């Protein structure tokens, strides 16, 4: 599968330059990325021990090896189909997906996307530091005979978490460099597992029907696929963080192909997790048990896999949330917001790892992400389709600049068509969810124990959103010169863009930040000329 490179002639900044852009519109002269970069950053962010851990769940839930592999393929494929359109917004709007969602939820209502971004970032940042830190600790115990303790784990978590935050502070180009290394390095080290565990793998592994976590095959299979599906879905709120640096002229097919290829490539770490989970089935701590079951030379390599992987997943998760948090709370710059979210997430790691069961926590978080994010993605995709991909980049920034009005102002900054579809869909999904023991909806047994929360959330979001577009047509000016596709529109005039009297301090902060960025850019250009 080849990915068109669409190489841009625009010079890319040095990785050691601190990124100056926040969620403001990226100008054409700074669009230095390609669809191949999108492939690398997605695959690098998922080619990690966090994904390996998700791959162990089908085995932990009682499936046989081949059933687990099938559930994994289904989860990755279905999740990828929902994810693929989410890379289309960044090149058109020049900003992240949360801000882009203002076209369908309103420039204030887009905080829904910000919330989902925050939830996903905390979950996957925590998972990456947890599992990577545990792998490093397990290797240290195996190699040097160090005694395990909460203090040791806390120190390792802190080192990994701090390194993630450092990379995030530098920004997109540094993050892209790290993921380039991870794509190659971790893939090679994971594939070497074939040699390390040769002769130990039992292709006929099957614990039998009594092992099914939910009592029978189909409920357990569906739950396993949904947990796996959480990995591609988790990128939904973040693709715009990276595609905003891709030129607007880039073909949509190239962007979607890059996403599909990246998610298909994640089957490498997923399958590693599935297969190795059969080697240590029944052990309380998968990571430590796997390291103890590994040849010494491979136990050393697993430290590298864990370290690079934790760094990669952590930065791809935390970077976007820092961007978005700084726009919702303008007193925070991108760097300050990243530091704040990183510190909060680290506290969550310590509490979650030491006070709760890791497996249950991961299970519940992934379930909540899938159920809440997928209907939001469905609404965004349908909105893109009926709008024919037409967006006004400048008008999406109204709220961020302390202004009000414009075509996406709708009802005081909220488009209730999107909100009226997402809120009931997310609630209904949670009511049908079955992610024991932390999320067990009252209707979880409506289909004989099979988790139908996702079909319910997706179907309800699609039906309600389309119904709203027909019952309360959007104004014609949001559809662009070619008009709407398949839905009606009403006549209207967009609200004039004016300064928001309640956001004077907001605007002053924006002006100061812009002046600082321009000064840094002038200094950088002067140094390069010198």
PDB file of C-alpha atoms in Angstrom, residues 188-330:
ATOM      1  CA  UNK A 188      12.211  -3.906  14.453  1.00  0.00           C
ATOM      2  CA  UNK A 189      12.385  -4.698  18.169  1.00  0.00           C
ATOM      3  CA  UNK A 190       8.822  -6.038  18.267  1.00  0.00           C
ATOM      4  CA  UNK A 191       9.404  -8.226  15.202  1.00  0.00           C
ATOM      5  CA  UNK A 192      12.503  -9.646  16.891  1.00  0.00           C
ATOM      6  CA  UNK A 193      10.036 -11.135  19.350  1.00  0.00           C
ATOM      7  CA  UNK A 194       9.361 -13.806  16.721  1.00  0.00           C
ATOM      8  CA  UNK A 195      12.928 -15.001  17.282  1.00  0.00           C
ATOM      9  CA  UNK A 196      12.862 -14.461  21.046  1.00  0.00           C
ATOM     10  CA  UNK A 197       9.743 -16.550  21.620  1.00  0.00           C
ATOM     11  CA  UNK A 198      10.171 -19.132  18.867  1.00  0.00           C
ATOM     12  CA  UNK A 199       9.227 -22.559  20.128  1.00  0.00           C
ATOM     13  CA  UNK A 200       7.171 -21.137  23.006  1.00  0.00           C
ATOM     14  CA  UNK A 201       4.125 -19.930  21.090  1.00  0.00           C
ATOM     15  CA  UNK A 202       1.122 -22.248  21.118  1.00  0.00           C
ATOM     16  CA  UNK A 203      -1.004 -21.518  18.046  1.00  0.00           C
ATOM     17  CA  UNK A 204      -3.735 -23.780  19.413  1.00  0.00           C
ATOM     18  CA  UNK A 205      -4.066 -21.827  22.672  1.00  0.00           C
ATOM     19  CA  UNK A 206      -7.689 -22.023  23.842  1.00  0.00           C
ATOM     20  CA  UNK A 207      -8.711 -21.765  27.510  1.00  0.00           C
ATOM     21  CA  UNK A 208     -12.185 -23.060  26.685  1.00  0.00           C
ATOM     22  CA  UNK A 209     -15.709 -21.603  26.977  1.00  0.00           C
ATOM     23  CA  UNK A 210     -15.561 -21.474  30.771  1.00  0.00           C
ATOM     24  CA  UNK A 211     -12.952 -18.707  30.518  1.00  0.00           C
ATOM     25  CA  UNK A 212     -15.189 -16.189  28.692  1.00  0.00           C
ATOM     26  CA  UNK A 213     -15.278 -13.085  30.898  1.00  0.00           C
ATOM     27  CA  UNK A 214     -18.895 -12.303  30.005  1.00  0.00           C
ATOM     28  CA  UNK A 215     -20.084 -15.899  30.139  1.00  0.00           C
ATOM     29  CA  UNK A 216     -20.340 -16.666  26.422  1.00  0.00           C
ATOM     30  CA  UNK A 217     -18.460 -16.088  23.174  1.00  0.00           C
ATOM     31  CA  UNK A 218     -20.225 -13.213  21.392  1.00  0.00           C
ATOM     32  CA  UNK A 219     -20.475 -10.797  24.339  1.00  0.00           C
ATOM     33  CA  UNK A 220     -16.791 -11.410  25.107  1.00  0.00           C
ATOM     34  CA  UNK A 221     -15.771 -11.111  21.442  1.00  0.00           C
ATOM     35  CA  UNK A 222     -17.643  -7.817  20.991  1.00  0.00           C
ATOM     36  CA  UNK A 223     -16.196  -6.379  24.201  1.00  0.00           C
ATOM     37  CA  UNK A 224     -12.691  -7.338  23.033  1.00  0.00           C
ATOM     38  CA  UNK A 225     -13.209  -5.706  19.630  1.00  0.00           C
ATOM     39  CA  UNK A 226     -14.547  -2.532  21.252  1.00  0.00           C
ATOM     40  CA  UNK A 227     -11.503  -2.250  23.524  1.00  0.00           C
ATOM     41  CA  UNK A 228      -9.201  -2.624  20.513  1.00  0.00           C
ATOM     42  CA  UNK A 229     -11.329  -0.144  18.578  1.00  0.00           C
ATOM     43  CA  UNK A 230     -10.578   2.428  21.256  1.00  0.00           C
ATOM     44  CA  UNK A 231      -7.054   2.794  19.889  1.00  0.00           C
ATOM     45  CA  UNK A 232      -7.925   4.180  16.419  1.00  0.00           C
ATOM     46  CA  UNK A 233     -10.899   6.099  17.834  1.00  0.00           C
ATOM     47  CA  UNK A 234      -8.568   7.800  20.327  1.00  0.00           C
ATOM     48  CA  UNK A 235      -6.870   9.588  17.410  1.00  0.00           C
ATOM     49  CA  UNK A 236     -10.152  11.197  16.295  1.00  0.00           C
ATOM     50  CA  UNK A 237      -9.746  14.362  18.332  1.00  0.00           C
ATOM     51  CA  UNK A 238      -6.033  14.650  17.461  1.00  0.00           C
ATOM     52  CA  UNK A 239      -5.637  14.165  13.695  1.00  0.00           C
ATOM     53  CA  UNK A 240      -6.214  17.860  13.074  1.00  0.00           C
ATOM     54  CA  UNK A 241      -3.281  18.687  15.374  1.00  0.00           C
ATOM     55  CA  UNK A 242      -1.018  17.248  12.692  1.00  0.00           C
ATOM     56  CA  UNK A 243      -2.947  17.681   9.427  1.00  0.00           C
ATOM     57  CA  UNK A 244      -3.191  21.440  10.039  1.00  0.00           C
ATOM     58  CA  UNK A 245       0.440  21.562   8.892  1.00  0.00           C
ATOM     59  CA  UNK A 246      -0.443  19.844   5.581  1.00  0.00           C
ATOM     60  CA  UNK A 247      -1.137  22.100   2.551  1.00  0.00           C
ATOM     61  CA  UNK A 248      -4.796  22.712   1.728  1.00  0.00           C
ATOM     62  CA  UNK A 249      -4.350  21.417  -1.834  1.00  0.00           C
ATOM     63  CA  UNK A 250      -3.557  17.895  -0.620  1.00  0.00           C
ATOM     64  CA  UNK A 251      -5.924  15.258  -1.987  1.00  0.00           C
ATOM     65  CA  UNK A 252      -8.437  13.935   0.573  1.00  0.00           C
ATOM     66  CA  UNK A 253      -7.775  10.407  -0.690  1.00  0.00           C
ATOM     67  CA  UNK A 254      -4.090  10.766   0.267  1.00  0.00           C
ATOM     68  CA  UNK A 255      -5.004  11.799   3.795  1.00  0.00           C
ATOM     69  CA  UNK A 256      -7.496   8.981   4.266  1.00  0.00           C
ATOM     70  CA  UNK A 257      -5.094   6.410   2.838  1.00  0.00           C
ATOM     71  CA  UNK A 258      -2.350   7.580   5.202  1.00  0.00           C
ATOM     72  CA  UNK A 259      -4.663   7.078   8.183  1.00  0.00           C
ATOM     73  CA  UNK A 260      -5.854   3.658   7.019  1.00  0.00           C
ATOM     74  CA  UNK A 261      -2.278   2.487   6.408  1.00  0.00           C
ATOM     75  CA  UNK A 262      -1.092   3.778   9.805  1.00  0.00           C
ATOM     76  CA  UNK A 263      -3.877   2.034  11.682  1.00  0.00           C
ATOM     77  CA  UNK A 264      -3.382  -1.194   9.709  1.00  0.00           C
ATOM     78  CA  UNK A 265       0.290  -1.067  10.688  1.00  0.00           C
ATOM     79  CA  UNK A 266      -0.708  -1.017  14.360  1.00  0.00           C
ATOM     80  CA  UNK A 267      -1.603  -4.688  13.967  1.00  0.00           C
ATOM     81  CA  UNK A 268       2.121  -5.280  14.583  1.00  0.00           C
ATOM     82  CA  UNK A 269       2.044  -4.215  18.267  1.00  0.00           C
ATOM     83  CA  UNK A 270      -1.528  -5.501  18.662  1.00  0.00           C
ATOM     84  CA  UNK A 271      -0.608  -9.000  17.486  1.00  0.00           C
ATOM     85  CA  UNK A 272       2.500  -8.921  19.683  1.00  0.00           C
ATOM     86  CA  UNK A 273       0.232  -8.283  22.667  1.00  0.00           C
ATOM     87  CA  UNK A 274      -2.235 -11.005  21.702  1.00  0.00           C
ATOM     88  CA  UNK A 275       0.407 -13.669  21.120  1.00  0.00           C
ATOM     89  CA  UNK A 276       2.626 -12.892  24.103  1.00  0.00           C
ATOM     90  CA  UNK A 277      -0.410 -12.769  26.393  1.00  0.00           C
ATOM     91  CA  UNK A 278      -0.868 -16.495  25.752  1.00  0.00           C
ATOM     92  CA  UNK A 279       2.683 -17.100  27.041  1.00  0.00           C
ATOM     93  CA  UNK A 280       1.961 -15.587  30.452  1.00  0.00           C
ATOM     94  CA  UNK A 281      -1.772 -16.286  30.781  1.00  0.00           C
ATOM     95  CA  UNK A 282      -2.834 -16.387  34.405  1.00  0.00           C
ATOM     96  CA  UNK A 283      -0.006 -14.171  35.661  1.00  0.00           C
ATOM     97  CA  UNK A 284      -1.065 -11.128  37.683  1.00  0.00           C
ATOM     98  CA  UNK A 285       1.360  -8.683  36.011  1.00  0.00           C
ATOM     99  CA  UNK A 286       1.657  -9.225  32.250  1.00  0.00           C
ATOM    100  CA  UNK A 287       4.670  -6.971  31.739  1.00  0.00           C
ATOM    101  CA  UNK A 288       6.830  -8.326  34.546  1.00  0.00           C
ATOM    102  CA  UNK A 289       5.842 -11.900  33.672  1.00  0.00           C
ATOM    103  CA  UNK A 290       6.731 -11.367  29.989  1.00  0.00           C
ATOM    104  CA  UNK A 291      10.135  -9.946  30.838  1.00  0.00           C
ATOM    105  CA  UNK A 292      10.845 -12.920  33.093  1.00  0.00           C
ATOM    106  CA  UNK A 293       9.801 -15.286  30.296  1.00  0.00           C
ATOM    107  CA  UNK A 294      12.040 -13.549  27.740  1.00  0.00           C
ATOM    108  CA  UNK A 295      15.616 -14.406  26.824  1.00  0.00           C
ATOM    109  CA  UNK A 296      17.997 -12.016  28.547  1.00  0.00           C
ATOM    110  CA  UNK A 297      18.965 -10.273  25.291  1.00  0.00           C
ATOM    111  CA  UNK A 298      15.315  -9.567  24.495  1.00  0.00           C
ATOM    112  CA  UNK A 299      14.547  -8.400  28.033  1.00  0.00           C
ATOM    113  CA  UNK A 300      17.143  -5.674  27.413  1.00  0.00           C
ATOM    114  CA  UNK A 301      15.476  -4.733  24.117  1.00  0.00           C
ATOM    115  CA  UNK A 302      12.108  -4.484  25.839  1.00  0.00           C
ATOM    116  CA  UNK A 303      13.480  -1.577  27.858  1.00  0.00           C
ATOM    117  CA  UNK A 304      14.010   0.274  24.566  1.00  0.00           C
ATOM    118  CA  UNK A 305      10.560  -0.684  23.297  1.00  0.00           C
ATOM    119  CA  UNK A 306       8.977   0.505  26.526  1.00  0.00           C
ATOM    120  CA  UNK A 307      10.956   3.748  26.722  1.00  0.00           C
ATOM    121  CA  UNK A 308      10.497   4.844  23.108  1.00  0.00           C
ATOM    122  CA  UNK A 309       6.894   3.711  23.057  1.00  0.00           C
ATOM    123  CA  UNK A 310       5.947   5.503  26.246  1.00  0.00           C
ATOM    124  CA  UNK A 311       7.547   8.670  24.947  1.00  0.00           C
ATOM    125  CA  UNK A 312       5.747   8.458  21.602  1.00  0.00           C
ATOM    126  CA  UNK A 313       2.255   7.699  22.872  1.00  0.00           C
ATOM    127  CA  UNK A 314       2.540  10.251  25.635  1.00  0.00           C
ATOM    128  CA  UNK A 315       3.520  13.121  23.374  1.00  0.00           C
ATOM    129  CA  UNK A 316       0.901  12.428  20.699  1.00  0.00           C
ATOM    130  CA  UNK A 317      -1.762  12.393  23.432  1.00  0.00           C
ATOM    131  CA  UNK A 318      -0.603  15.384  25.458  1.00  0.00           C
ATOM    132  CA  UNK A 319       0.375  17.709  22.608  1.00  0.00           C
ATOM    133  CA  UNK A 320      -3.121  18.297  21.243  1.00  0.00           C
ATOM    134  CA  UNK A 321      -4.682  18.860  24.633  1.00  0.00           C
ATOM    135  CA  UNK A 322      -2.127  21.522  25.447  1.00  0.00           C
ATOM    136  CA  UNK A 323      -3.082  23.256  22.216  1.00  0.00           C
ATOM    137  CA  UNK A 324      -6.776  23.139  22.917  1.00  0.00           C
ATOM    138  CA  UNK A 325      -6.627  23.941  26.619  1.00  0.00           C
ATOM    139  CA  UNK A 326      -4.762  27.145  25.817  1.00  0.00           C
ATOM    140  CA  UNK A 327      -7.625  28.265  23.577  1.00  0.00           C
ATOM    141  CA  UNK A 328     -10.397  27.500  26.057  1.00  0.00           C
ATOM    142  CA  UNK A 329      -8.415  29.170  28.862  1.00  0.00           C
ATOM    143  CA  UNK A 330      -6.455  31.897  27.055  1.00  0.00           C
TER     144      UNK A 330
END
